[in-house]
Amino acid sequence: MRRTRITTILALAVGGAVVGFLLQLAFAGAGLAVFIPPVTLPITLIAIAVIVVAFAVPIRRATHPTHGRTARRIDPFRAMRIVVLAKACSLAGALLTGAGVGILVYLLSRAVIPAAGTIGLAATATAGAAILLAAGLVAEFMCTLPPDDDEDKPESAHAQSS
């Protein structure tokens, strides 16, 4: 599995911002209430971010022994599930961060600026999504395997035989 690319993250963030802004514009144009993220959204996103990193820590410890500890065996299916969860968190975090930015741009671009609480809720939801994005990328990094020592041996054997 490949690590998440910056272009994918940027594309999702820009797409989320466009969709978030246009949905707010459509709601307001139809006379409906604009979407304001609830208080529980950033709390939930941060909780998910903490959980995903906590799941990745044992994988990191098992694959990168330090201070004389030997590497212990990990279940490859568990490791794969955790890295897929980390990738999903980074992608969802990018999309939600973009949507939060789109909502903030809409709220701040109006002739009458809404209440500070409304802008605060949108800003904290955006920050929570950015934390989820960062935690997903960190957890994905923690689940990468170190390079094998065997990869260097064939090159040195080939160099000696020449």
PDB file of C-alpha atoms in Angstrom:
ATOM      1  CA  MET A   1       0.000   0.000   0.000  1.00  0.00           C
ATOM      2  CA  ARG A   2       1.342   3.409  -0.910  1.00  0.00           C
ATOM      3  CA  ARG A   3       1.417   6.345   1.434  1.00  0.00           C
ATOM      4  CA  THR A   4      -1.051   9.155   0.921  1.00  0.00           C
ATOM      5  CA  ARG A   5       0.210  11.675  -1.617  1.00  0.00           C
ATOM      6  CA  ILE A   6       0.090  15.405  -1.081  1.00  0.00           C
ATOM      7  CA  THR A   7      -1.720  15.859  -4.397  1.00  0.00           C
ATOM      8  CA  THR A   8      -4.549  13.619  -3.202  1.00  0.00           C
ATOM      9  CA  ILE A   9      -4.801  15.570   0.039  1.00  0.00           C
ATOM     10  CA  LEU A  10      -4.807  18.914  -1.768  1.00  0.00           C
ATOM     11  CA  ALA A  11      -7.381  17.739  -4.312  1.00  0.00           C
ATOM     12  CA  LEU A  12      -9.718  16.554  -1.554  1.00  0.00           C
ATOM     13  CA  ALA A  13      -9.217  19.751   0.440  1.00  0.00           C
ATOM     14  CA  VAL A  14      -9.940  21.981  -2.569  1.00  0.00           C
ATOM     15  CA  GLY A  15     -12.907  19.828  -3.558  1.00  0.00           C
ATOM     16  CA  GLY A  16     -14.245  19.954  -0.018  1.00  0.00           C
ATOM     17  CA  ALA A  17     -13.852  23.724   0.108  1.00  0.00           C
ATOM     18  CA  VAL A  18     -15.714  24.184  -3.171  1.00  0.00           C
ATOM     19  CA  VAL A  19     -18.519  21.822  -2.147  1.00  0.00           C
ATOM     20  CA  GLY A  20     -18.783  23.370   1.338  1.00  0.00           C
ATOM     21  CA  PHE A  21     -18.998  26.886  -0.070  1.00  0.00           C
ATOM     22  CA  LEU A  22     -21.457  25.983  -2.821  1.00  0.00           C
ATOM     23  CA  LEU A  23     -23.732  24.056  -0.455  1.00  0.00           C
ATOM     24  CA  GLN A  24     -23.859  27.032   1.898  1.00  0.00           C
ATOM     25  CA  LEU A  25     -24.643  29.262  -1.050  1.00  0.00           C
ATOM     26  CA  ALA A  26     -27.391  26.895  -2.246  1.00  0.00           C
ATOM     27  CA  PHE A  27     -28.939  26.668   1.229  1.00  0.00           C
ATOM     28  CA  ALA A  28     -28.983  30.438   1.606  1.00  0.00           C
ATOM     29  CA  GLY A  29     -30.319  30.918  -1.919  1.00  0.00           C
ATOM     30  CA  ALA A  30     -33.174  28.507  -1.206  1.00  0.00           C
ATOM     31  CA  GLY A  31     -34.042  30.360   1.984  1.00  0.00           C
ATOM     32  CA  LEU A  32     -32.882  27.515   4.222  1.00  0.00           C
ATOM     33  CA  ALA A  33     -30.646  27.793   7.257  1.00  0.00           C
ATOM     34  CA  VAL A  34     -26.953  27.498   6.459  1.00  0.00           C
ATOM     35  CA  PHE A  35     -25.047  24.567   7.937  1.00  0.00           C
ATOM     36  CA  ILE A  36     -23.232  25.325  11.167  1.00  0.00           C
ATOM     37  CA  PRO A  37     -21.114  22.437  12.514  1.00  0.00           C
ATOM     38  CA  PRO A  38     -22.269  21.194  15.911  1.00  0.00           C
ATOM     39  CA  VAL A  39     -20.093  21.444  19.026  1.00  0.00           C
ATOM     40  CA  THR A  40     -19.639  17.680  19.088  1.00  0.00           C
ATOM     41  CA  LEU A  41     -18.017  17.500  15.630  1.00  0.00           C
ATOM     42  CA  PRO A  42     -14.526  18.739  16.599  1.00  0.00           C
ATOM     43  CA  ILE A  43     -14.631  16.682  19.793  1.00  0.00           C
ATOM     44  CA  THR A  44     -15.427  13.543  17.814  1.00  0.00           C
ATOM     45  CA  LEU A  45     -12.797  14.237  15.166  1.00  0.00           C
ATOM     46  CA  ILE A  46     -10.104  14.772  17.793  1.00  0.00           C
ATOM     47  CA  ALA A  47     -11.163  11.611  19.645  1.00  0.00           C
ATOM     48  CA  ILE A  48     -10.874   9.614  16.417  1.00  0.00           C
ATOM     49  CA  ALA A  49      -7.445  11.164  15.794  1.00  0.00           C
ATOM     50  CA  VAL A  50      -6.213  10.120  19.239  1.00  0.00           C
ATOM     51  CA  ILE A  51      -7.573   6.594  18.801  1.00  0.00           C
ATOM     52  CA  VAL A  52      -5.970   6.123  15.383  1.00  0.00           C
ATOM     53  CA  VAL A  53      -2.550   7.200  16.671  1.00  0.00           C
ATOM     54  CA  ALA A  54      -2.975   4.993  19.737  1.00  0.00           C
ATOM     55  CA  PHE A  55      -3.667   2.033  17.447  1.00  0.00           C
ATOM     56  CA  ALA A  56      -0.523   2.794  15.429  1.00  0.00           C
ATOM     57  CA  VAL A  57       1.867   3.050  18.399  1.00  0.00           C
ATOM     58  CA  PRO A  58       2.134  -0.736  19.006  1.00  0.00           C
ATOM     59  CA  ILE A  59       2.830  -1.275  15.302  1.00  0.00           C
ATOM     60  CA  ARG A  60       5.615   1.327  15.434  1.00  0.00           C
ATOM     61  CA  ARG A  61       7.107  -0.268  18.543  1.00  0.00           C
ATOM     62  CA  ALA A  62       7.036  -3.696  16.951  1.00  0.00           C
ATOM     63  CA  THR A  63       8.650  -2.643  13.685  1.00  0.00           C
ATOM     64  CA  HIS A  64      11.228  -0.213  15.064  1.00  0.00           C
ATOM     65  CA  PRO A  65      12.948  -1.750  18.114  1.00  0.00           C
ATOM     66  CA  THR A  66      14.960   0.692  20.208  1.00  0.00           C
ATOM     67  CA  HIS A  67      17.273   0.523  23.203  1.00  0.00           C
ATOM     68  CA  GLY A  68      18.200  -3.117  22.749  1.00  0.00           C
ATOM     69  CA  ARG A  69      14.620  -4.381  22.530  1.00  0.00           C
ATOM     70  CA  THR A  70      13.997  -7.003  19.932  1.00  0.00           C
ATOM     71  CA  ALA A  71      11.228  -6.702  17.396  1.00  0.00           C
ATOM     72  CA  ARG A  72       8.144  -8.662  18.350  1.00  0.00           C
ATOM     73  CA  ARG A  73       5.817 -10.311  15.904  1.00  0.00           C
ATOM     74  CA  ILE A  74       2.655  -8.462  14.925  1.00  0.00           C
ATOM     75  CA  ASP A  75      -0.412  -9.730  13.157  1.00  0.00           C
ATOM     76  CA  PRO A  76      -0.135  -8.504   9.552  1.00  0.00           C
ATOM     77  CA  PHE A  77      -3.911  -8.323   9.184  1.00  0.00           C
ATOM     78  CA  ARG A  78      -4.145  -6.075  12.235  1.00  0.00           C
ATOM     79  CA  ALA A  79      -1.358  -3.876  10.888  1.00  0.00           C
ATOM     80  CA  MET A  80      -3.085  -3.634   7.510  1.00  0.00           C
ATOM     81  CA  ARG A  81      -6.396  -2.686   9.120  1.00  0.00           C
ATOM     82  CA  ILE A  82      -4.690   0.040  11.126  1.00  0.00           C
ATOM     83  CA  VAL A  83      -2.870   1.498   8.133  1.00  0.00           C
ATOM     84  CA  VAL A  84      -6.095   1.485   6.092  1.00  0.00           C
ATOM     85  CA  LEU A  85      -7.851   3.257   8.982  1.00  0.00           C
ATOM     86  CA  ALA A  86      -5.019   5.793   9.097  1.00  0.00           C
ATOM     87  CA  LYS A  87      -5.289   6.410   5.361  1.00  0.00           C
ATOM     88  CA  ALA A  88      -9.059   6.805   5.633  1.00  0.00           C
ATOM     89  CA  CYS A  89      -8.591   9.308   8.457  1.00  0.00           C
ATOM     90  CA  SER A  90      -6.124  11.353   6.442  1.00  0.00           C
ATOM     91  CA  LEU A  91      -8.418  11.437   3.403  1.00  0.00           C
ATOM     92  CA  ALA A  92     -11.535  12.205   5.442  1.00  0.00           C
ATOM     93  CA  GLY A  93      -9.595  14.832   7.385  1.00  0.00           C
ATOM     94  CA  ALA A  94      -8.537  16.513   4.145  1.00  0.00           C
ATOM     95  CA  LEU A  95     -12.094  16.527   2.810  1.00  0.00           C
ATOM     96  CA  LEU A  96     -13.561  17.848   6.066  1.00  0.00           C
ATOM     97  CA  THR A  97     -10.832  20.459   6.434  1.00  0.00           C
ATOM     98  CA  GLY A  98     -11.652  21.734   2.966  1.00  0.00           C
ATOM     99  CA  ALA A  99     -15.368  21.755   3.719  1.00  0.00           C
ATOM    100  CA  GLY A 100     -14.709  23.658   6.932  1.00  0.00           C
ATOM    101  CA  VAL A 101     -12.650  26.230   5.061  1.00  0.00           C
ATOM    102  CA  GLY A 102     -15.455  26.571   2.501  1.00  0.00           C
ATOM    103  CA  ILE A 103     -17.985  27.142   5.274  1.00  0.00           C
ATOM    104  CA  LEU A 104     -15.705  29.694   6.936  1.00  0.00           C
ATOM    105  CA  VAL A 105     -15.152  31.548   3.659  1.00  0.00           C
ATOM    106  CA  TYR A 106     -18.899  31.683   3.089  1.00  0.00           C
ATOM    107  CA  LEU A 107     -19.597  32.934   6.607  1.00  0.00           C
ATOM    108  CA  LEU A 108     -16.882  35.582   6.481  1.00  0.00           C
ATOM    109  CA  SER A 109     -17.759  36.776   2.964  1.00  0.00           C
ATOM    110  CA  ARG A 110     -21.294  37.852   3.817  1.00  0.00           C
ATOM    111  CA  ALA A 111     -22.204  41.551   4.081  1.00  0.00           C
ATOM    112  CA  VAL A 112     -23.527  40.894   7.583  1.00  0.00           C
ATOM    113  CA  ILE A 113     -21.045  38.799   9.522  1.00  0.00           C
ATOM    114  CA  PRO A 114     -22.769  36.162  11.672  1.00  0.00           C
ATOM    115  CA  ALA A 115     -22.341  35.848  15.406  1.00  0.00           C
ATOM    116  CA  ALA A 116     -18.886  35.045  16.752  1.00  0.00           C
ATOM    117  CA  GLY A 117     -20.166  31.730  18.113  1.00  0.00           C
ATOM    118  CA  THR A 118     -21.117  30.617  14.633  1.00  0.00           C
ATOM    119  CA  ILE A 119     -17.694  31.448  13.239  1.00  0.00           C
ATOM    120  CA  GLY A 120     -16.071  29.822  16.280  1.00  0.00           C
ATOM    121  CA  LEU A 121     -17.966  26.576  15.722  1.00  0.00           C
ATOM    122  CA  ALA A 122     -16.941  26.487  12.066  1.00  0.00           C
ATOM    123  CA  ALA A 123     -13.320  27.279  12.969  1.00  0.00           C
ATOM    124  CA  THR A 124     -13.126  24.583  15.661  1.00  0.00           C
ATOM    125  CA  ALA A 125     -14.662  22.026  13.309  1.00  0.00           C
ATOM    126  CA  THR A 126     -12.045  22.950  10.697  1.00  0.00           C
ATOM    127  CA  ALA A 127      -9.279  22.656  13.293  1.00  0.00           C
ATOM    128  CA  GLY A 128     -10.619  19.264  14.416  1.00  0.00           C
ATOM    129  CA  ALA A 129     -10.606  18.060  10.817  1.00  0.00           C
ATOM    130  CA  ALA A 130      -7.030  19.305  10.355  1.00  0.00           C
ATOM    131  CA  ILE A 131      -6.009  17.410  13.503  1.00  0.00           C
ATOM    132  CA  LEU A 132      -7.646  14.276  12.092  1.00  0.00           C
ATOM    133  CA  LEU A 133      -5.726  14.769   8.840  1.00  0.00           C
ATOM    134  CA  ALA A 134      -2.432  15.163  10.684  1.00  0.00           C
ATOM    135  CA  ALA A 135      -3.111  12.192  12.953  1.00  0.00           C
ATOM    136  CA  GLY A 136      -3.955  10.021   9.968  1.00  0.00           C
ATOM    137  CA  LEU A 137      -0.684  10.941   8.282  1.00  0.00           C
ATOM    138  CA  VAL A 138       1.293  10.359  11.486  1.00  0.00           C
ATOM    139  CA  ALA A 139      -0.355   6.978  12.054  1.00  0.00           C
ATOM    140  CA  GLU A 140       0.298   6.036   8.446  1.00  0.00           C
ATOM    141  CA  PHE A 141       3.967   6.950   8.913  1.00  0.00           C
ATOM    142  CA  MET A 142       4.112   4.929  12.131  1.00  0.00           C
ATOM    143  CA  CYS A 143       2.895   1.841  10.284  1.00  0.00           C
ATOM    144  CA  THR A 144       5.616   1.899   7.627  1.00  0.00           C
ATOM    145  CA  LEU A 145       8.209  -0.829   7.736  1.00  0.00           C
ATOM    146  CA  PRO A 146      11.913  -0.021   7.983  1.00  0.00           C
ATOM    147  CA  PRO A 147      14.014  -0.934   4.948  1.00  0.00           C
ATOM    148  CA  ASP A 148      15.340  -4.488   4.923  1.00  0.00           C
ATOM    149  CA  ASP A 149      19.054  -5.110   5.384  1.00  0.00           C
ATOM    150  CA  ASP A 150      18.834  -7.784   2.690  1.00  0.00           C
ATOM    151  CA  GLU A 151      18.330  -5.147  -0.005  1.00  0.00           C
ATOM    152  CA  ASP A 152      21.934  -3.932   0.425  1.00  0.00           C
ATOM    153  CA  LYS A 153      23.544  -7.368   0.268  1.00  0.00           C
ATOM    154  CA  PRO A 154      22.826  -8.248  -3.387  1.00  0.00           C
ATOM    155  CA  GLU A 155      24.224  -4.895  -4.520  1.00  0.00           C
ATOM    156  CA  SER A 156      27.453  -5.364  -2.566  1.00  0.00           C
ATOM    157  CA  ALA A 157      27.780  -8.976  -3.806  1.00  0.00           C
ATOM    158  CA  HIS A 158      27.217  -7.768  -7.366  1.00  0.00           C
ATOM    159  CA  ALA A 159      29.808  -5.028  -6.933  1.00  0.00           C
ATOM    160  CA  GLN A 160      32.400  -7.511  -5.607  1.00  0.00           C
ATOM    161  CA  SER A 161      31.916  -9.940  -8.501  1.00  0.00           C
ATOM    162  CA  SER A 162      32.494  -7.226 -11.140  1.00  0.00           C
TER     163      SER A 162
END
